[in-house]
Short mmCIF file of C-alpha atoms in Angstrom, two decimals:
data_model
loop_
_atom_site.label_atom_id
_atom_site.label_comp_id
_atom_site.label_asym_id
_atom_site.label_seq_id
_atom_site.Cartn_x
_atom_site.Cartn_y
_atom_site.Cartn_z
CA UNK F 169 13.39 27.81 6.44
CA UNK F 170 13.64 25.46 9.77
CA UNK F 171 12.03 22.22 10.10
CA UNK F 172 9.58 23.77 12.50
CA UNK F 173 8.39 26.38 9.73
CA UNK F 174 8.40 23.18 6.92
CA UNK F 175 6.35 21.63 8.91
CA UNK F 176 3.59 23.98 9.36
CA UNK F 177 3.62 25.03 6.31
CA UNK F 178 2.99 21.27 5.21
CA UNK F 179 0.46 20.96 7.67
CA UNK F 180 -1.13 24.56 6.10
CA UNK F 181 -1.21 23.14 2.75
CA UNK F 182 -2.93 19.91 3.22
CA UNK F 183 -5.61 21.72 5.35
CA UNK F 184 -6.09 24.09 3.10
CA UNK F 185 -7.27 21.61 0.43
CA UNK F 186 -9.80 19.91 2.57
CA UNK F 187 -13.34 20.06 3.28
CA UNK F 188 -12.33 20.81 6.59
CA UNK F 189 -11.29 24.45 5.79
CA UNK F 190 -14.22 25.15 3.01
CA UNK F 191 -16.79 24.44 6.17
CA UNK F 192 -14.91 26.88 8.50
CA UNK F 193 -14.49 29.38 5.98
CA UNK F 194 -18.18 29.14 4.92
CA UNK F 195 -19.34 29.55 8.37
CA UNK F 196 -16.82 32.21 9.69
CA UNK F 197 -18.78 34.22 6.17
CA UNK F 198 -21.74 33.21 7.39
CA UNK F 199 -21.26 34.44 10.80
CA UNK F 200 -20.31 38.10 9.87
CA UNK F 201 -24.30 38.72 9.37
CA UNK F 202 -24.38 38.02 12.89
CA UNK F 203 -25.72 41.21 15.24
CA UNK F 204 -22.54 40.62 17.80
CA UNK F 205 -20.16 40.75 15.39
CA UNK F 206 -18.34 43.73 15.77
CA UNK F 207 -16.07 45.17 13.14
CA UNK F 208 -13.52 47.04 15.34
CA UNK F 209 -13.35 43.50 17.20
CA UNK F 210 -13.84 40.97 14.18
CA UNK F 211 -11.07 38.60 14.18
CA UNK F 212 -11.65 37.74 17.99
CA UNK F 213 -15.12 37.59 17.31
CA UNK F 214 -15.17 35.06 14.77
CA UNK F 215 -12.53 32.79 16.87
CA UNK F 216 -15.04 33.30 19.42
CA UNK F 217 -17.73 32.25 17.12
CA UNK F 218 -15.58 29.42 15.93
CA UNK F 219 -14.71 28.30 19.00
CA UNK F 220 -18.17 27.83 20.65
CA UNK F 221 -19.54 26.31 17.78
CA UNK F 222 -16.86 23.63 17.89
CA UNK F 223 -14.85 24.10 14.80
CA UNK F 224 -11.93 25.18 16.26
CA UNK F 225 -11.96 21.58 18.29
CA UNK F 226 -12.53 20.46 15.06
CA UNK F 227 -9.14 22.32 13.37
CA UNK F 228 -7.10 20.85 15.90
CA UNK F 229 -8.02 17.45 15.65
CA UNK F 230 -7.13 18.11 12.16
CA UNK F 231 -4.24 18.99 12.91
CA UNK F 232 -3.48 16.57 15.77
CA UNK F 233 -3.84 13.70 13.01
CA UNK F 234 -1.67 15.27 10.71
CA UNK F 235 1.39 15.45 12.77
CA UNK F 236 1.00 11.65 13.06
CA UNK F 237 1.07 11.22 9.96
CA UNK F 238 3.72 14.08 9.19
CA UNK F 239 6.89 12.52 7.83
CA UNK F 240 9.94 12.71 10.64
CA UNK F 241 12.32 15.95 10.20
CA UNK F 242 15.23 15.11 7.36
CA UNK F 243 17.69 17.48 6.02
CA UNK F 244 16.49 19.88 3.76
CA UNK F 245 18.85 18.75 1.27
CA UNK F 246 18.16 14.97 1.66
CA UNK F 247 16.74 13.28 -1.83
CA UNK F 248 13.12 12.55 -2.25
CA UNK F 249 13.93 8.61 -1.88
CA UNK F 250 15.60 9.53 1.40
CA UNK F 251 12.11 10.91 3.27
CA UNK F 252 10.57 7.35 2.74
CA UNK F 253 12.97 5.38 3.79
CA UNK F 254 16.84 6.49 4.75
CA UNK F 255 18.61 3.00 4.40
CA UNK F 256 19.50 2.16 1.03
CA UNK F 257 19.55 -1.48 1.56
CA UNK F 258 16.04 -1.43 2.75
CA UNK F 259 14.52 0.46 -0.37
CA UNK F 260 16.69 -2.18 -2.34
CA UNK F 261 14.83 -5.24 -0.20
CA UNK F 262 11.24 -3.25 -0.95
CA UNK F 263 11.98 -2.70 -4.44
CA UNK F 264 12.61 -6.13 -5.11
CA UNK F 265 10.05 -7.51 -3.24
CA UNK F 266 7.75 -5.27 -5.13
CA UNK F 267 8.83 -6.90 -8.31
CA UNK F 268 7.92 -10.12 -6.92
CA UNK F 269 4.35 -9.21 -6.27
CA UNK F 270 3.89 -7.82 -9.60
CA UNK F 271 5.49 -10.22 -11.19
CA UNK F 272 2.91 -13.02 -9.46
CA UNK F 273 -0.17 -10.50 -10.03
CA UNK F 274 0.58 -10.18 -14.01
CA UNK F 275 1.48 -14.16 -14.16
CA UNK F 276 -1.67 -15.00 -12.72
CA UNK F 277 -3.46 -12.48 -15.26
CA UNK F 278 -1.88 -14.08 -17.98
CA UNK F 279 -2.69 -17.92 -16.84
CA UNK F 280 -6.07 -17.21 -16.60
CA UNK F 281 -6.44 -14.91 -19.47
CA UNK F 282 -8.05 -12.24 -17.32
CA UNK F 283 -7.69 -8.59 -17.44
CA UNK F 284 -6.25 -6.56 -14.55
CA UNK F 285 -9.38 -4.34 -14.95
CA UNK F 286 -12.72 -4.08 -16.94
CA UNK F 287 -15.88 -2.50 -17.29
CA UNK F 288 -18.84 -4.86 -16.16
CA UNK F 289 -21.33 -4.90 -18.41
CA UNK F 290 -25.13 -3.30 -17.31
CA UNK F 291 -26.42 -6.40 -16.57
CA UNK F 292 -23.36 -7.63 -14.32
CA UNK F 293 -23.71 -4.10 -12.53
CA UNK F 294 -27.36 -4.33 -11.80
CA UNK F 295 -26.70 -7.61 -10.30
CA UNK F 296 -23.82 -6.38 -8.29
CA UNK F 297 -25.90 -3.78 -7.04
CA UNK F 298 -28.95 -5.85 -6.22
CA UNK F 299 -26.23 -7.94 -4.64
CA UNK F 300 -24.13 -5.14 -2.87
CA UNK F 301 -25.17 -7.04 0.71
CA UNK F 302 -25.38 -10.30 0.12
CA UNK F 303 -21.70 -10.51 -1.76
CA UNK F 304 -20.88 -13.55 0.51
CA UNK F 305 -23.10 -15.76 -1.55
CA UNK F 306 -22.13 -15.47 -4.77
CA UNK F 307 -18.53 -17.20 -5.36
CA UNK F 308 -17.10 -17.17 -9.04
CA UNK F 309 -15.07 -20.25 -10.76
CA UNK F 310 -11.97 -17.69 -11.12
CA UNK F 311 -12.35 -17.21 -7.38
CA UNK F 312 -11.44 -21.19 -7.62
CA UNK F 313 -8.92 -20.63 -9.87
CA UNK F 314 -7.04 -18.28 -8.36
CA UNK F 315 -3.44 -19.61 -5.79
CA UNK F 316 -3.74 -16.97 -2.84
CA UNK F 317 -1.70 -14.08 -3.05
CA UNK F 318 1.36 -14.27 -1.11
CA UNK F 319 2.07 -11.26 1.56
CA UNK F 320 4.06 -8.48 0.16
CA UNK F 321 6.60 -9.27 3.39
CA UNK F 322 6.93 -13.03 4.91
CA UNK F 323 9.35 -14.47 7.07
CA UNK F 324 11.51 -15.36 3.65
CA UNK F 325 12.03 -12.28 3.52
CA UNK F 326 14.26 -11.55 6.94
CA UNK F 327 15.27 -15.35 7.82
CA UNK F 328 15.84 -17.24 5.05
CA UNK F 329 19.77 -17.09 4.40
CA UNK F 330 19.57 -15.92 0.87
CA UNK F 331 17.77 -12.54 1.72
CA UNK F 332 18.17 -12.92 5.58
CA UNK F 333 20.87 -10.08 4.79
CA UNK F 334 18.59 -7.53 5.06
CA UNK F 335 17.48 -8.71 8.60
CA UNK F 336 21.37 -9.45 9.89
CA UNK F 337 22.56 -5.81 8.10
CA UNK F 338 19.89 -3.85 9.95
CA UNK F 339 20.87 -5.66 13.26
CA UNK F 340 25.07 -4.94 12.70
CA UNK F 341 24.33 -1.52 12.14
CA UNK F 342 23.32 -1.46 15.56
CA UNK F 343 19.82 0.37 15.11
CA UNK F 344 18.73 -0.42 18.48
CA UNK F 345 14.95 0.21 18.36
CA UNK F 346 14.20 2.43 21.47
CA UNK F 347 11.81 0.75 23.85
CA UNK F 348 9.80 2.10 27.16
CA UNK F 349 8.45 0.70 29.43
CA UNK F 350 4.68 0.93 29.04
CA UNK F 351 2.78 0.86 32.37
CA UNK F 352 0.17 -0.48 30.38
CA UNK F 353 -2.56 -1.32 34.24
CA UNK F 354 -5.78 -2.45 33.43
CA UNK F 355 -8.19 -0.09 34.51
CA UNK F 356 -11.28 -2.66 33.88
CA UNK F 357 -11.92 -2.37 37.70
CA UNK F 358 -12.98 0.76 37.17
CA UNK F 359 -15.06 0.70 34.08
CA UNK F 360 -18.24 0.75 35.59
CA UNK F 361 -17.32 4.02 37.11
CA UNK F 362 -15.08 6.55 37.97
CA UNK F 363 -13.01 5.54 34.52
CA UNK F 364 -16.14 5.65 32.41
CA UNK F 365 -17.02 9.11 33.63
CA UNK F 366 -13.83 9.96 33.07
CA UNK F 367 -14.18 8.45 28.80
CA UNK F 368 -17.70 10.47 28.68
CA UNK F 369 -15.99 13.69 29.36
CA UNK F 370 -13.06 12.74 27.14
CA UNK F 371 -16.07 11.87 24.29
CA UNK F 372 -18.35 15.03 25.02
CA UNK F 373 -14.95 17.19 24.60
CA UNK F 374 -14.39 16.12 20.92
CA UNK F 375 -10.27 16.37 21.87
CA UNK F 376 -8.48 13.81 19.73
CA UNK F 377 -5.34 14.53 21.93
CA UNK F 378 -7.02 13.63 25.16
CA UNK F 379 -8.62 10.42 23.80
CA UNK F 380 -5.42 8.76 22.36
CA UNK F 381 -4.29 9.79 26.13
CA UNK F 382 -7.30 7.70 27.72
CA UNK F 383 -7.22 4.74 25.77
CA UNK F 384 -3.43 4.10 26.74
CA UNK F 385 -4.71 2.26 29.50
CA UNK F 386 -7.98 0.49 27.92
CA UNK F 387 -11.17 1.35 27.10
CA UNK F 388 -14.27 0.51 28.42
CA UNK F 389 -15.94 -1.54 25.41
CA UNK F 390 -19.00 0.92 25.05
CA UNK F 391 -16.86 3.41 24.63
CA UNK F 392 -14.06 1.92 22.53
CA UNK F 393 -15.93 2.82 19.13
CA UNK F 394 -16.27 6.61 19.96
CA UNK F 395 -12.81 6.84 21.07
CA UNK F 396 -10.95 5.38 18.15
CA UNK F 397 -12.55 7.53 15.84
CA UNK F 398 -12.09 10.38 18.17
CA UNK F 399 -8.69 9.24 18.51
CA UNK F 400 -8.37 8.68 14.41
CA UNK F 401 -10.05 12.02 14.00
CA UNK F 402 -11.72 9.64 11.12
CA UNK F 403 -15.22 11.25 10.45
CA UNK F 404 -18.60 10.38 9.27
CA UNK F 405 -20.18 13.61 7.58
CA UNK F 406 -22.05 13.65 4.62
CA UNK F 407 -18.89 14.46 2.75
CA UNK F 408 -17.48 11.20 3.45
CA UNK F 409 -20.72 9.42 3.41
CA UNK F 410 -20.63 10.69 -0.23
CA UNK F 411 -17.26 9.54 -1.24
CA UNK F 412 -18.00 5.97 0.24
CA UNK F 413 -21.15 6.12 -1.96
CA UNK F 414 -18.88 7.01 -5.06
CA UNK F 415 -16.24 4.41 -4.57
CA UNK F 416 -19.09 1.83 -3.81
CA UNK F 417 -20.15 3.13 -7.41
CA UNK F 418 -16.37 2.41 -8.67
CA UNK F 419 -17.10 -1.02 -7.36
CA UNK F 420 -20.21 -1.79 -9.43
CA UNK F 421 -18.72 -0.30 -12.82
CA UNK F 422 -15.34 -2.29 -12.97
CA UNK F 423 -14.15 -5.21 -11.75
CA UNK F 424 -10.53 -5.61 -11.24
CA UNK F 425 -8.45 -8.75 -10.74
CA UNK F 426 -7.58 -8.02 -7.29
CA UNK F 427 -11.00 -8.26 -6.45
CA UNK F 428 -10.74 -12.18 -6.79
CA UNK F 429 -7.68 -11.62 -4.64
CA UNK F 430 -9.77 -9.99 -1.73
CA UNK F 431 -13.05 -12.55 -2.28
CA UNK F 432 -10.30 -15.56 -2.12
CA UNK F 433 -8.90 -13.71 0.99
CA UNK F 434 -11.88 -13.38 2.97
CA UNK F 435 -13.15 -17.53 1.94
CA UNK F 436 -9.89 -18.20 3.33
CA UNK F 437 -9.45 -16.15 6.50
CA UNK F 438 -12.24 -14.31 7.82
CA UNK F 439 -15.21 -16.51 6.76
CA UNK F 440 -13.77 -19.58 8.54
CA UNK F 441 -12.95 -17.72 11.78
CA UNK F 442 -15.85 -18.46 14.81
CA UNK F 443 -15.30 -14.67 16.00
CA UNK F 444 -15.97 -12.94 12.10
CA UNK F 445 -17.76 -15.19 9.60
CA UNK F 446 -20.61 -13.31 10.39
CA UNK F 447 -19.06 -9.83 8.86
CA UNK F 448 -18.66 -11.35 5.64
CA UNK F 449 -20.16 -9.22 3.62
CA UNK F 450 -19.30 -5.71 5.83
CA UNK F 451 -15.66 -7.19 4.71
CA UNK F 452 -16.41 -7.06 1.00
CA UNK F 453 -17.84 -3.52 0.78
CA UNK F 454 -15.02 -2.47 3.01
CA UNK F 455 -12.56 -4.08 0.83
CA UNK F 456 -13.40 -3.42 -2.43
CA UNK F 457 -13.91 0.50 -2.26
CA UNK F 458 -10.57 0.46 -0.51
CA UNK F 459 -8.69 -1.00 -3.27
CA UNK F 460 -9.82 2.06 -5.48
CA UNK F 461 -9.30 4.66 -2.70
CA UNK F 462 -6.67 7.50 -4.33
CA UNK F 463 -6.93 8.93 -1.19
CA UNK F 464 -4.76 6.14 0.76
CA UNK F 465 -1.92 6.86 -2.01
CA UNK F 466 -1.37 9.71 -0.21
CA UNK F 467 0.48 7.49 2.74
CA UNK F 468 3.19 5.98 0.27
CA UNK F 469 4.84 9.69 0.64
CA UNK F 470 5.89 8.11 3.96
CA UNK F 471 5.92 4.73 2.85
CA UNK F 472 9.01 2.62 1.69
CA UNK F 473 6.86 0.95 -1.06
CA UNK F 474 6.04 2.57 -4.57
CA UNK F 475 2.59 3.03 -5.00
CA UNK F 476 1.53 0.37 -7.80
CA UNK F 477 1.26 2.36 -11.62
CA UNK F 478 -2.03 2.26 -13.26
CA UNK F 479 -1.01 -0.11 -15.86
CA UNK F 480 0.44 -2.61 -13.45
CA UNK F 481 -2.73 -3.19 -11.49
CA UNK F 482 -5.56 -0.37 -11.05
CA UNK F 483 -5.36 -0.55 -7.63
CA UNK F 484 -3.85 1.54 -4.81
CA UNK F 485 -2.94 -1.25 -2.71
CA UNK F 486 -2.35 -4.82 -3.35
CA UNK F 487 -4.19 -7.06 -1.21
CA UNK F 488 -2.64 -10.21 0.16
CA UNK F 489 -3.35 -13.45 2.13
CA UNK F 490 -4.66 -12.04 5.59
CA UNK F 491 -5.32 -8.63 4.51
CA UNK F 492 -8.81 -8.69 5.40
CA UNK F 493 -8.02 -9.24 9.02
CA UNK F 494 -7.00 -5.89 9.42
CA UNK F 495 -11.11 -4.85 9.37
CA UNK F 496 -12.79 -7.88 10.64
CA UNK F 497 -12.16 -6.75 14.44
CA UNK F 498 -13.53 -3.09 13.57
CA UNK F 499 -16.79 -5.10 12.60
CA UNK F 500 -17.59 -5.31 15.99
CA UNK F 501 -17.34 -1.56 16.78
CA UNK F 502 -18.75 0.01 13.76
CA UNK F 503 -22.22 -1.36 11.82
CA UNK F 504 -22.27 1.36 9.54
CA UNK F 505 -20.34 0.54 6.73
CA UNK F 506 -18.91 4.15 5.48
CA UNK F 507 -17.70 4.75 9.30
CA UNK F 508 -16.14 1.19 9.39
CA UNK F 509 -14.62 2.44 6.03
CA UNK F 510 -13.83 5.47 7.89
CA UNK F 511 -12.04 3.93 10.68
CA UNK F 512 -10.15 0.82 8.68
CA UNK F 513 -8.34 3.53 6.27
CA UNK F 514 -7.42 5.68 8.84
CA UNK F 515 -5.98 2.69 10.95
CA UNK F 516 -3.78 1.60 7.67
CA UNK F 517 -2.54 4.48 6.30
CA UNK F 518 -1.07 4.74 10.40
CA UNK F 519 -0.28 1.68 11.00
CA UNK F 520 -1.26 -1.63 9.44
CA UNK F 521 1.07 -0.70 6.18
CA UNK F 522 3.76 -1.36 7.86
CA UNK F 523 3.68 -4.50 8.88
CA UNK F 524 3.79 -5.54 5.20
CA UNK F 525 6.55 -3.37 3.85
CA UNK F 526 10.14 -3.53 4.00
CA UNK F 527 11.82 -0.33 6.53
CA UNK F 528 13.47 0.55 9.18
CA UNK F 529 10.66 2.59 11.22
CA UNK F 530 10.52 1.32 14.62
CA UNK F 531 6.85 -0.05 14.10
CA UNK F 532 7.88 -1.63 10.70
CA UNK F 533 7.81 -5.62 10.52
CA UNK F 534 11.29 -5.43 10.25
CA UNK F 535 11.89 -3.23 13.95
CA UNK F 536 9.49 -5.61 15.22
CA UNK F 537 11.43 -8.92 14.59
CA UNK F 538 14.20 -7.62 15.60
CA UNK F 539 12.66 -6.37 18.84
CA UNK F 540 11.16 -9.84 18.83
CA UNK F 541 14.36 -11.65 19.06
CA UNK F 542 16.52 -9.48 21.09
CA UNK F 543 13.54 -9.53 23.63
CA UNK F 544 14.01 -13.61 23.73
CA UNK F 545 17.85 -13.61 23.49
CA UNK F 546 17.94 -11.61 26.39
CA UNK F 547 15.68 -12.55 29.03
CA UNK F 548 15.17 -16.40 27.42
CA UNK F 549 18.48 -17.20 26.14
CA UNK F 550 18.06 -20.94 26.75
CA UNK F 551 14.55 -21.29 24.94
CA UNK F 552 16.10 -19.27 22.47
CA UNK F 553 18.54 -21.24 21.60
CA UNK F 554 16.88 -24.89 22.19
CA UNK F 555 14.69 -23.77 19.71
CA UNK F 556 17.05 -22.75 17.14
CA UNK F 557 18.73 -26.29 17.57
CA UNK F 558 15.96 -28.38 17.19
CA UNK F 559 15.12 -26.09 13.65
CA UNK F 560 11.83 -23.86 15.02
CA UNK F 561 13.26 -20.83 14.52
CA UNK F 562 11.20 -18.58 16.78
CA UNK F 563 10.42 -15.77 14.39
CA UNK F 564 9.02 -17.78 12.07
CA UNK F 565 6.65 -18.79 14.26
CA UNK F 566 5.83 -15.31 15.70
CA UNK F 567 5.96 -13.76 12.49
CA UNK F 568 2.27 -14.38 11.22
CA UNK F 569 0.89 -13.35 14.81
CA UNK F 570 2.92 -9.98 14.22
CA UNK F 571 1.70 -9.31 10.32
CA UNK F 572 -1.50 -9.60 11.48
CA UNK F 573 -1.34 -7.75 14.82
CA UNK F 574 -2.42 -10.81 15.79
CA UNK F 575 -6.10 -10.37 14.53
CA UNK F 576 -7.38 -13.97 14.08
CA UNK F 577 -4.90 -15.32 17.08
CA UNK F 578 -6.41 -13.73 19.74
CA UNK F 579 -10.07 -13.70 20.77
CA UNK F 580 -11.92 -10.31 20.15
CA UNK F 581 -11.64 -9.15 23.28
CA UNK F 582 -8.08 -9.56 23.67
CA UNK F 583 -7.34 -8.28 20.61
CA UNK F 584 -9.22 -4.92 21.29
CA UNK F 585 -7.72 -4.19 24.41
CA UNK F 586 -4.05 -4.89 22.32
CA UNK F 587 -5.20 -2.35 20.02
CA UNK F 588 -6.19 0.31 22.50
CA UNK F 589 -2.54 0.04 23.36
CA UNK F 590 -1.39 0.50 19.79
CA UNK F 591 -4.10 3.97 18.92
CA UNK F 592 -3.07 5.22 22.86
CA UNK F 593 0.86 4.42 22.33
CA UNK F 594 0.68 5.58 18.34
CA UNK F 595 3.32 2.21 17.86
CA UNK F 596 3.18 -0.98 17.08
CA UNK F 597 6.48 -2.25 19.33
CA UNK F 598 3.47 -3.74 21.74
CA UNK F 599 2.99 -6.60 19.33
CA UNK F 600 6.02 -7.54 19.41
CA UNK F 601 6.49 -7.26 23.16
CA UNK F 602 3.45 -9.67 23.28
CA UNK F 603 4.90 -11.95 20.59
CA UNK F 604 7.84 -12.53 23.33
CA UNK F 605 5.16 -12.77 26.16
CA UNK F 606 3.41 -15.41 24.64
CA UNK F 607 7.02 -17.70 24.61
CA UNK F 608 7.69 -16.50 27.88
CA UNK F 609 4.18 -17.85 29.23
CA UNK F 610 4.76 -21.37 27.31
CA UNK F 611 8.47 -21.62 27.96
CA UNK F 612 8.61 -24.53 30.55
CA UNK F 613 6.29 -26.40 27.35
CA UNK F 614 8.83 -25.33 24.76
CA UNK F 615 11.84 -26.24 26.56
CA UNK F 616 10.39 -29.86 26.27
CA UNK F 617 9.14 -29.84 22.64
CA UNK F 618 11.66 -31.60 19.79
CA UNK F 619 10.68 -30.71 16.85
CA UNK F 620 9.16 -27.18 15.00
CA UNK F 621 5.89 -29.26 14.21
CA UNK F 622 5.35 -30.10 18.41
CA UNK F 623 6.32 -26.14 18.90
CA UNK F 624 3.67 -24.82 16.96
CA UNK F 625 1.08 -27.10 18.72
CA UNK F 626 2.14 -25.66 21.95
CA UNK F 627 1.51 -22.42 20.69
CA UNK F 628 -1.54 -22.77 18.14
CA UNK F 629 -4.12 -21.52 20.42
CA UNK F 630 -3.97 -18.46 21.71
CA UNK F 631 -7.44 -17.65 22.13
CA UNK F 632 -7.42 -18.48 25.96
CA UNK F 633 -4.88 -15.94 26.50
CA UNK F 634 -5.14 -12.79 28.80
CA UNK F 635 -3.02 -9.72 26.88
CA UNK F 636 -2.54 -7.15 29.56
CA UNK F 637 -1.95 -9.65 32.31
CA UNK F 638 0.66 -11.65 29.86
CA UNK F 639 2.14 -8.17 28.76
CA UNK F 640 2.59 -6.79 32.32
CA UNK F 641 4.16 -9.48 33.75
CA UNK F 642 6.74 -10.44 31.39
CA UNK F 643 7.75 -6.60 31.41
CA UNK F 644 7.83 -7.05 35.15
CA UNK F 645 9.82 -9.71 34.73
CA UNK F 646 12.51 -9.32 32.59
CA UNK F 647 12.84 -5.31 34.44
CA UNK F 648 13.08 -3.69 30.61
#
């Protein structure tokens, strides 16, 4: 069987399992009672039907989102281990970073002499529930306790000399990562017009194809919350109303340790920012049914990690210091919380996973310091290097702006308009392209700075900053 063939039939399977397929197949039944349904005619006429009622718009949506998230073709022979990540040396660094986190997640259980996971008692659940939107008040003396939880990837991972082989080995083995030239033009002259016409026909079509298209070049902010679900094919039926509703019920019945992990998170990140305090609580509900999702195991088939065992921590994903600033910008776009739900686990099972795991994908942390650096060696050789001398490494100051996608750097915005770029391009090699514009913009500042502390004071505020502009020009620039 060909790759072509493996593939469909992959994409077959996990269709066939869905909701998806029992609605069109109860329908296309239903429809056979219909007077103009002909039997010498009847598998035209129930595409037809399917097809004017929308469902066959909705199939290929369907399908349209699962060939992003369809592992690349491998060699039919190639070992399991092999189809999430190729380079040995990087499942090594993942593996044993993964023991790390573990290792700090069960140490902090045994400190405090809590359980990874326990039933709350009825009264604790009736509170929680009577509580379920007001989460933000209510702060625990574990919460206190608890040291924040380190990322599962820092820059100690890929700089510091005793690990930095992982970094210097991916770079001699001369993966180049492949990099276009966006023509990423700003089309907010035309957002009160002839481009938002053009958005409402892309919207009133239902084609997840055409809207990852549009938003390549921005979308018009009344728009933006349509087209990245559109875009995301993530839904809001009943059925997924319904599973929001039970995981919100997984919530109330057991508390897990990590859920200290995500309140301690959002106290520290979120609920001191001026652009998201006020999404506290949308954070928590968004957060806490996510960390008992099964569903998002599903992505670790394509994922260098190893999804966590039961017995290690409950939990699907481990969250970590910053986590929650992968949903606070969605706040703004979605007020409902199972379509923000919707949205957010779509968003990380695509992208936001790996900028926290160890591999060599070209949108992986790792691609994207590398990208980082060979962008500034390049085209900024001398701040490059005056930077090294004086000890501010530049990754290691560009690093927690790319972990983040820069949510919490840049204002709102900003930040949306980067994102359009990363739904429209289906990469994440824009963040890093940005990380580079951002030292290009403040190089003549740089040059003069003389120690790491003065170079991070040059570049601690971001929030002024212009994305598209920046982007555009430096690309202009530097003729890459």
């Amino acid at each position: 069987m060909d790759e072509l063939s493996v593939s469909i039939a992959h994409i077959v399977q996990r269709l066939r399992g869905s909701s998806l397929h029992s609605q069109i197949e109860r329908h296309a039944k239903e429809c056979l009672h219909q007077p103009d349904i002909k039997l010498d005619s009847l598998k035209e006429d129930v595409r037809t039907f399917l097809k004017t009622t929308g469902w066959e718009r909705k199939l290929q949506n369907a399908v349209y989102r699962e060939l992003h998230v369809l592992q690349p073709p491998h060699h039919l022979s190639a070992p399991p281990e092999h189809l999430k990540e190729p380079l040995a040396y990087m499942r090594t660094a993942q593996a044993c970073w993964e023991r790390r986190v573990f290792k700090s997640l069960n140490s902090m259980s045994s400190e405090l002499e809590v359980p990874l996971a326990r039933m709350r008692p009825a009264a604790e659940q009736k509170d929680l529930t009577d509580k379920w939107n007001e989460m933000g008040t209510d702060e625990s003396g574990l919460q206190a306790q608890l040291r924040a939880h380190c990322a599962p990837c820092d820059p100690s991972v890929l700089i510091r000399p005793r690990s930095g082989f992982i970094y210097h080995r991916f770079k001699s083995h001369n993966h180049i990562i492949h990099f276009s030239l966006f023509i990423m033009f700003d089309q907010s002259d035309l957002f009160e017009n002839e481009y938002v016409q053009m958005g409402n026909k892309v919207v009133l079509e239902q084609n997840s194809a055409a809207s990852q298209q549009y938003i390549r070049q921005g979308c018009p902010t009344e728009l933006r919350a349509e087209l990245w679900a559109l875009t995301l094919n993530a839904t809001n039926q009943p059925q997924d109303v319904m599973y929001y509703e039970q995981l919100k019920a997984g919530v109330i019945q057991h508390d897990l340790l990590v859920d200290n992990l995500v309140y301690k998170d959002v106290k520290l990140t979120a609920s001191n920012d001026d652009y998201y305090f006020v999404f506290e609580d949308f954070l928590y509900q968004v957060l806490l049914c996510f960390s008992r999702d099964t569903t998002v195991l599903e992505h670790f088939k394509y994922n260098s990690a190893t999804p966590p065992k039961k017995s290690q921590t409950f939990v699907c994903v481990i969250p970590f210091h910053g986590f929650s600033m992968y949903v606070a910008p969605l706040c703004y776009l979605y007020n409902e919380p199972s379509k923000l739900y919707s949205v957010f686990r779509e968003m990380y099972v695509r992208y936001f996973f790996r900028l926290h795991s160890i591999s060599s994908s070209p949108s992986g942390i790792v691609s994207l310091c590398l990208q980082f650096e060979w962008l500034l060696q390049t085209h900024l050789p001398q701040l490059f290097y005056h930077l090294r001398q004086i000890g501010a490494q530049p990754l290691r100051i560009a690093f927690k702006w790319m972990v983040r996608a820069f949510s919490g750097y840049l204002s709102t915005d900003q930040l949306l308009l980067l994102w359009d770029r990363i739904l429209g391009y289906d990469s994440l090699e824009v963040v890093a392209v940005l990380a580079a514009a951002v030292f290009a913009f403040r190089a003549e500042n740089l040059m003069e700075v003389t120690s790491l502390a003065s170079a991070e004071a040059v570049l601690a505020d971001l929030s002024t900053l212009k994305v598209m502009p920046l982007i555009q020009i430096f690309l202009f620039a530097t003729a890459v």
